[in-house]
Coordinates of C-alpha atoms in Angstrom, one line a residue:
M1 CA 29.6 2.9 15.6
F2 CA 26.1 4.5 15.0
A3 CA 23.9 6.9 13.6
R4 CA 20.2 7.7 13.0
V5 CA 19.0 8.6 10.3
F6 CA 16.0 8.4 7.9
G7 CA 15.6 5.3 10.3
R8 CA 18.0 3.6 9.8
C9 CA 21.3 2.8 11.4
L10 CA 24.2 3.4 9.3
P11 CA 27.4 3.1 9.9
R12 CA 29.6 7.2 10.3
P13 CA 31.0 8.6 7.1
G14 CA 33.2 6.8 5.5
Y15 CA 33.0 3.4 5.9
C16 CA 30.7 2.0 3.5
V17 CA 30.9 3.2 0.1
N18 CA 29.0 1.4 -3.0
R19 CA 30.8 -0.1 -5.3
T20 CA 28.0 -0.5 -8.0
N21 CA 27.9 0.7 -10.9
S22 CA 24.0 2.1 -10.9
I23 CA 23.8 5.8 -11.9
V24 CA 23.6 8.0 -9.1
Q25 CA 20.3 9.4 -9.0
D26 CA 20.7 12.5 -6.3
I27 CA 23.5 14.1 -4.5
K28 CA 22.5 15.9 -0.5
V29 CA 23.5 16.9 2.7
C30 CA 22.1 15.8 5.6
G31 CA 24.0 17.6 8.4
R32 CA 26.7 15.7 9.4
Y33 CA 26.2 13.3 6.3
R34 CA 27.1 13.7 2.6
Y35 CA 25.7 10.2 1.2
K36 CA 24.0 10.1 -1.9
H37 CA 21.1 7.0 -3.9
S38 CA 20.6 4.6 -6.7
S39 CA 18.8 5.0 -8.8
R40 CA 18.3 0.7 -8.0
G41 CA 16.4 1.1 -5.1
K42 CA 19.8 0.1 -3.6
G43 CA 19.5 2.8 -0.1
W44 CA 21.3 5.2 1.2
D45 CA 25.0 5.2 1.3
F46 CA 27.5 7.0 2.6
I47 CA 30.8 8.5 1.4
P48 CA 33.9 10.1 2.7
S49 CA 32.4 13.6 3.8
S50 CA 35.6 15.0 1.7
S51 CA 35.7 13.8 -1.3
V52 CA 31.3 14.9 -1.9
S53 CA 31.4 18.6 -3.5
S54 CA 28.1 20.2 -3.1
P55 CA 26.1 20.0 -5.9
P56 CA 25.9 21.2 -9.1
P57 CA 22.8 24.3 -10.2
L58 CA 20.0 22.7 -11.0
S59 CA 20.4 24.7 -15.2
S60 CA 23.8 22.3 -15.1
R61 CA 22.0 19.3 -13.5
T62 CA 19.4 19.5 -15.8
S63 CA 21.2 20.1 -18.3
R64 CA 23.0 16.6 -18.2
A65 CA 20.3 14.6 -17.6
R66 CA 19.2 15.3 -20.7
K67 CA 22.0 15.0 -22.2
M68 CA 21.8 11.5 -20.4
A69 CA 18.9 10.6 -20.8
E70 CA 19.8 10.5 -25.3
N71 CA 22.5 8.2 -25.0
K72 CA 19.8 6.2 -22.6
D73 CA 20.9 6.2 -19.8
I74 CA 18.0 7.4 -17.4
P75 CA 14.8 9.1 -18.1
S76 CA 15.1 12.7 -18.3
T77 CA 13.3 13.3 -15.2
G78 CA 15.3 10.7 -13.6
V79 CA 12.9 9.1 -11.7
Q80 CA 10.8 6.2 -13.6
Q81 CA 7.1 6.4 -13.9
G82 CA 4.5 4.0 -14.2
P83 CA 2.0 4.4 -17.5
E84 CA -0.4 7.0 -17.7
P85 CA -4.0 6.2 -16.7
V86 CA -6.3 5.6 -19.1
A87 CA -10.4 5.7 -19.9
A88 CA -12.3 2.8 -19.1
S89 CA -14.6 2.6 -22.4
A90 CA -18.4 2.8 -21.6
G91 CA -20.2 0.0 -21.2
A92 CA -22.8 -1.8 -23.5
S93 CA -25.8 -0.4 -21.5
G94 CA -24.5 3.2 -21.5
G95 CA -21.3 5.6 -19.9
Q96 CA -19.5 7.7 -20.4
D97 CA -15.7 7.3 -20.0
V98 CA -14.2 7.8 -16.4
K99 CA -12.2 11.1 -14.8
P100 CA -10.2 9.6 -11.9
S101 CA -11.4 12.7 -10.3
L102 CA -15.2 10.6 -10.7
V103 CA -13.1 7.7 -9.3
S104 CA -15.4 8.1 -5.7
T105 CA -13.8 6.7 -2.7
N106 CA -16.1 5.7 -0.7
P107 CA -18.8 5.2 -4.1
M108 CA -22.5 3.7 -3.4
V109 CA -24.5 1.3 -6.2
W110 CA -27.7 2.3 -6.3
I111 CA -29.0 -0.8 -8.2
D112 CA -32.9 -1.7 -8.7
C113 CA -34.2 -5.0 -10.4
E114 CA -37.5 -6.4 -11.4
M115 CA -38.2 -10.3 -11.8
T116 CA -41.1 -12.3 -12.8
G117 CA -42.2 -12.9 -9.1
L118 CA -40.4 -12.8 -5.6
N119 CA -39.3 -16.5 -4.9
P120 CA -35.8 -16.5 -6.0
P121 CA -34.1 -19.3 -7.6
S122 CA -37.5 -20.3 -9.1
D123 CA -37.9 -16.1 -9.7
K124 CA -35.7 -14.5 -12.7
L125 CA -34.0 -11.0 -12.5
L126 CA -35.7 -9.4 -16.1
Q127 CA -34.4 -5.7 -15.3
I128 CA -31.8 -4.3 -14.1
A129 CA -31.1 -0.4 -13.8
C130 CA -27.9 1.0 -11.9
F131 CA -26.4 4.4 -11.2
I132 CA -23.6 5.3 -8.8
T133 CA -22.8 8.0 -6.5
D134 CA -20.1 9.3 -4.1
S135 CA -20.5 9.6 -0.6
N136 CA -22.7 12.9 -1.5
L137 CA -24.7 10.4 -3.1
N138 CA -23.7 12.9 -6.3
L139 CA -24.6 11.2 -9.8
L140 CA -20.5 10.0 -11.2
D141 CA -22.4 9.4 -14.2
P142 CA -26.3 10.7 -15.2
T143 CA -26.6 8.2 -17.8
G144 CA -25.9 5.0 -15.2
F145 CA -26.7 1.4 -16.2
E146 CA -29.9 -0.4 -17.5
T147 CA -30.1 -3.5 -19.0
V148 CA -32.8 -6.0 -19.9
I149 CA -32.2 -9.7 -19.8
S150 CA -33.6 -12.2 -22.5
R151 CA -36.1 -14.8 -21.5
P152 CA -38.1 -17.8 -22.4
E153 CA -42.1 -16.7 -22.6
S154 CA -43.0 -20.1 -20.9
L155 CA -42.1 -18.7 -18.0
L156 CA -43.2 -15.3 -17.8
A157 CA -46.8 -17.3 -18.5
Q158 CA -46.1 -18.8 -15.1
M159 CA -45.7 -15.4 -13.4
D160 CA -48.7 -14.4 -11.5
E161 CA -51.3 -11.8 -11.9
W162 CA -49.1 -8.8 -10.7
C163 CA -45.9 -9.2 -12.1
T164 CA -47.8 -9.4 -15.6
T165 CA -50.2 -6.9 -15.2
T166 CA -47.2 -4.6 -13.8
H167 CA -44.7 -5.7 -16.6
T168 CA -47.7 -5.6 -18.8
S169 CA -47.7 -1.9 -18.7
T170 CA -45.0 -1.2 -18.1
G171 CA -43.7 -2.4 -21.5
L172 CA -41.3 -5.0 -20.9
I173 CA -42.8 -7.9 -21.7
P174 CA -42.3 -6.9 -25.0
R175 CA -38.8 -5.8 -23.5
V176 CA -37.6 -9.3 -23.2
L177 CA -38.9 -11.1 -25.4
S178 CA -37.3 -9.0 -27.3
S179 CA -34.1 -8.5 -26.1
K180 CA -30.8 -11.2 -27.1
V181 CA -29.0 -10.5 -23.4
T182 CA -28.7 -13.3 -21.5
V183 CA -27.8 -13.6 -17.6
E184 CA -24.4 -13.8 -17.9
E185 CA -23.6 -11.4 -20.1
A186 CA -26.0 -9.6 -18.5
S187 CA -23.8 -9.3 -15.6
T188 CA -20.5 -8.5 -17.1
A189 CA -21.8 -5.1 -18.6
L190 CA -22.7 -5.1 -14.7
L191 CA -19.6 -5.3 -13.7
A192 CA -17.4 -4.0 -15.6
Y193 CA -20.0 -1.1 -15.9
I194 CA -19.3 -0.9 -12.1
K195 CA -15.6 -1.4 -11.4
K196 CA -15.8 1.9 -13.9
Y197 CA -16.2 4.1 -10.6
V198 CA -15.2 1.8 -8.0
P199 CA -11.7 -0.2 -9.3
E200 CA -11.2 -1.5 -6.0
E201 CA -13.3 -4.1 -4.9
K202 CA -15.3 -4.5 -1.0
T203 CA -15.2 -0.4 -1.4
A204 CA -18.8 0.7 -1.7
I205 CA -22.0 -0.9 -0.6
M206 CA -24.9 -1.8 -2.7
C207 CA -28.1 0.4 -2.3
G208 CA -31.4 1.4 -2.9
N209 CA -34.9 0.3 -1.5
S210 CA -35.2 -2.9 0.1
I211 CA -31.3 -4.2 -1.1
H212 CA -31.6 -7.0 0.8
F213 CA -34.6 -8.7 -1.7
D214 CA -32.4 -7.3 -5.5
K215 CA -28.9 -8.1 -3.5
L216 CA -30.5 -11.7 -3.1
F217 CA -31.5 -11.9 -6.8
L218 CA -28.1 -11.0 -7.9
S219 CA -26.6 -13.0 -5.7
I220 CA -28.1 -16.4 -7.4
E221 CA -27.2 -15.0 -10.6
M222 CA -24.8 -12.4 -10.8
P223 CA -22.3 -13.4 -8.1
E224 CA -19.8 -12.4 -9.3
V225 CA -21.8 -8.2 -8.4
V226 CA -22.2 -9.3 -5.4
A227 CA -18.5 -10.1 -5.0
W228 CA -17.0 -7.2 -5.8
L229 CA -19.1 -5.1 -3.3
S230 CA -19.1 -5.1 0.1
Y231 CA -20.6 -6.9 3.2
R232 CA -22.7 -3.8 4.4
V233 CA -26.3 -3.3 2.4
G234 CA -27.3 0.5 2.4
D235 CA -31.1 0.2 3.6
V236 CA -33.4 3.1 2.5
S237 CA -36.4 1.4 3.1
S238 CA -34.9 0.7 6.7
V239 CA -34.3 5.1 7.4
K240 CA -38.0 5.0 6.3
E241 CA -38.1 2.5 8.9
F242 CA -36.8 4.4 11.8
A243 CA -38.0 7.9 10.6
R244 CA -41.0 6.6 11.0
R245 CA -41.1 5.6 14.9
W246 CA -38.4 8.1 16.3
C247 CA -39.7 11.5 14.0
E248 CA -41.9 13.5 14.2
E249 CA -44.8 13.5 11.4
A250 CA -43.5 16.3 10.1
V251 CA -40.1 14.2 8.8
L252 CA -42.5 11.6 6.5
E253 CA -44.7 14.1 5.4
G254 CA -41.3 15.6 3.5
L255 CA -40.7 12.4 1.9
P256 CA -41.1 13.4 -1.9
V257 CA -43.4 11.7 -3.5
K258 CA -42.6 8.5 -5.3
K259 CA -44.1 7.3 -8.7
Y260 CA -44.0 3.2 -8.3
T261 CA -43.3 2.4 -11.7
H262 CA -42.1 -0.3 -11.7
E263 CA -39.6 0.9 -13.7
A264 CA -35.9 -0.5 -12.5
K265 CA -34.3 2.6 -14.0
E266 CA -37.1 5.4 -12.4
D267 CA -37.2 3.3 -9.2
I268 CA -34.1 3.4 -8.5
L269 CA -33.7 7.1 -9.0
E270 CA -36.7 7.7 -6.7
S271 CA -34.8 5.5 -3.7
I272 CA -31.6 7.8 -4.1
E273 CA -33.7 10.9 -4.2
E274 CA -35.4 9.8 -1.0
A275 CA -31.7 9.6 0.3
R276 CA -30.8 12.8 0.1
Y277 CA -34.0 13.7 1.8
Y278 CA -33.0 12.2 4.9
R279 CA -30.0 13.6 4.7
K280 CA -30.7 16.8 4.1
V281 CA -33.3 16.1 7.4
L282 CA -32.0 13.8 9.7
F283 CA -28.0 13.7 9.1
R284 CA -27.5 17.4 8.1
G285 CA -29.0 19.7 11.4
G286 CA -32.9 18.9 10.8
L287 CA -36.0 21.0 8.7

């Protein structure tokens, strides 16, 4: 005859005795059944109730476990634990060691790029900035990530007038020419930074203004970064377009003023601030 205990179909007590020499971690009593569990995870084994006495006091069990541990029979805790988590080291472009509490379960990876133009793959990435927030738009690292990629002067000479003027005024062109960072090194560093806060792939979305455009360049030059993130994106520009069509004018009038400096780090922080405004006004009870 069988009885069901903890979702298992088990024989009545007295019919099955564990003959392994593994160490018993604990002895428990459940209704009519007295059972024990081996330290090797062999499952529940049953012994006649007449042969099982009540568990000794906790102090006695603790003392016995300590003595057995000293003899290297079992760990003093009675449970084999994994290694302590080790904080990831800071990335090449900034950031601090990550505390477990800062690893969000629903992260958002905010990225902004500056390029030589608008036509990949002939145009290339020059500068990348990245910040990571939780789902409530709190920065997990206020320092963020930033890198400038080395490019030959011949490539910069092919930029149109707008790009040349803009990147000259921001000082990006001399930074590109003096940089020693290859695109491969930049990709490795960016992915390492993201993994510090997003240790599980496909759990974070890439966010920003018109983020599909940045993602297009990244998918060509840094496919490993794109592959680590979800295929979904969070486009702040799309929310703005919806607001223009569906909301009162007061919503757009209250938007934070942007500087449009075309500095990747400053631009992406402005995108996060804009998203915070929409969250407050459109998704948190209105004005």
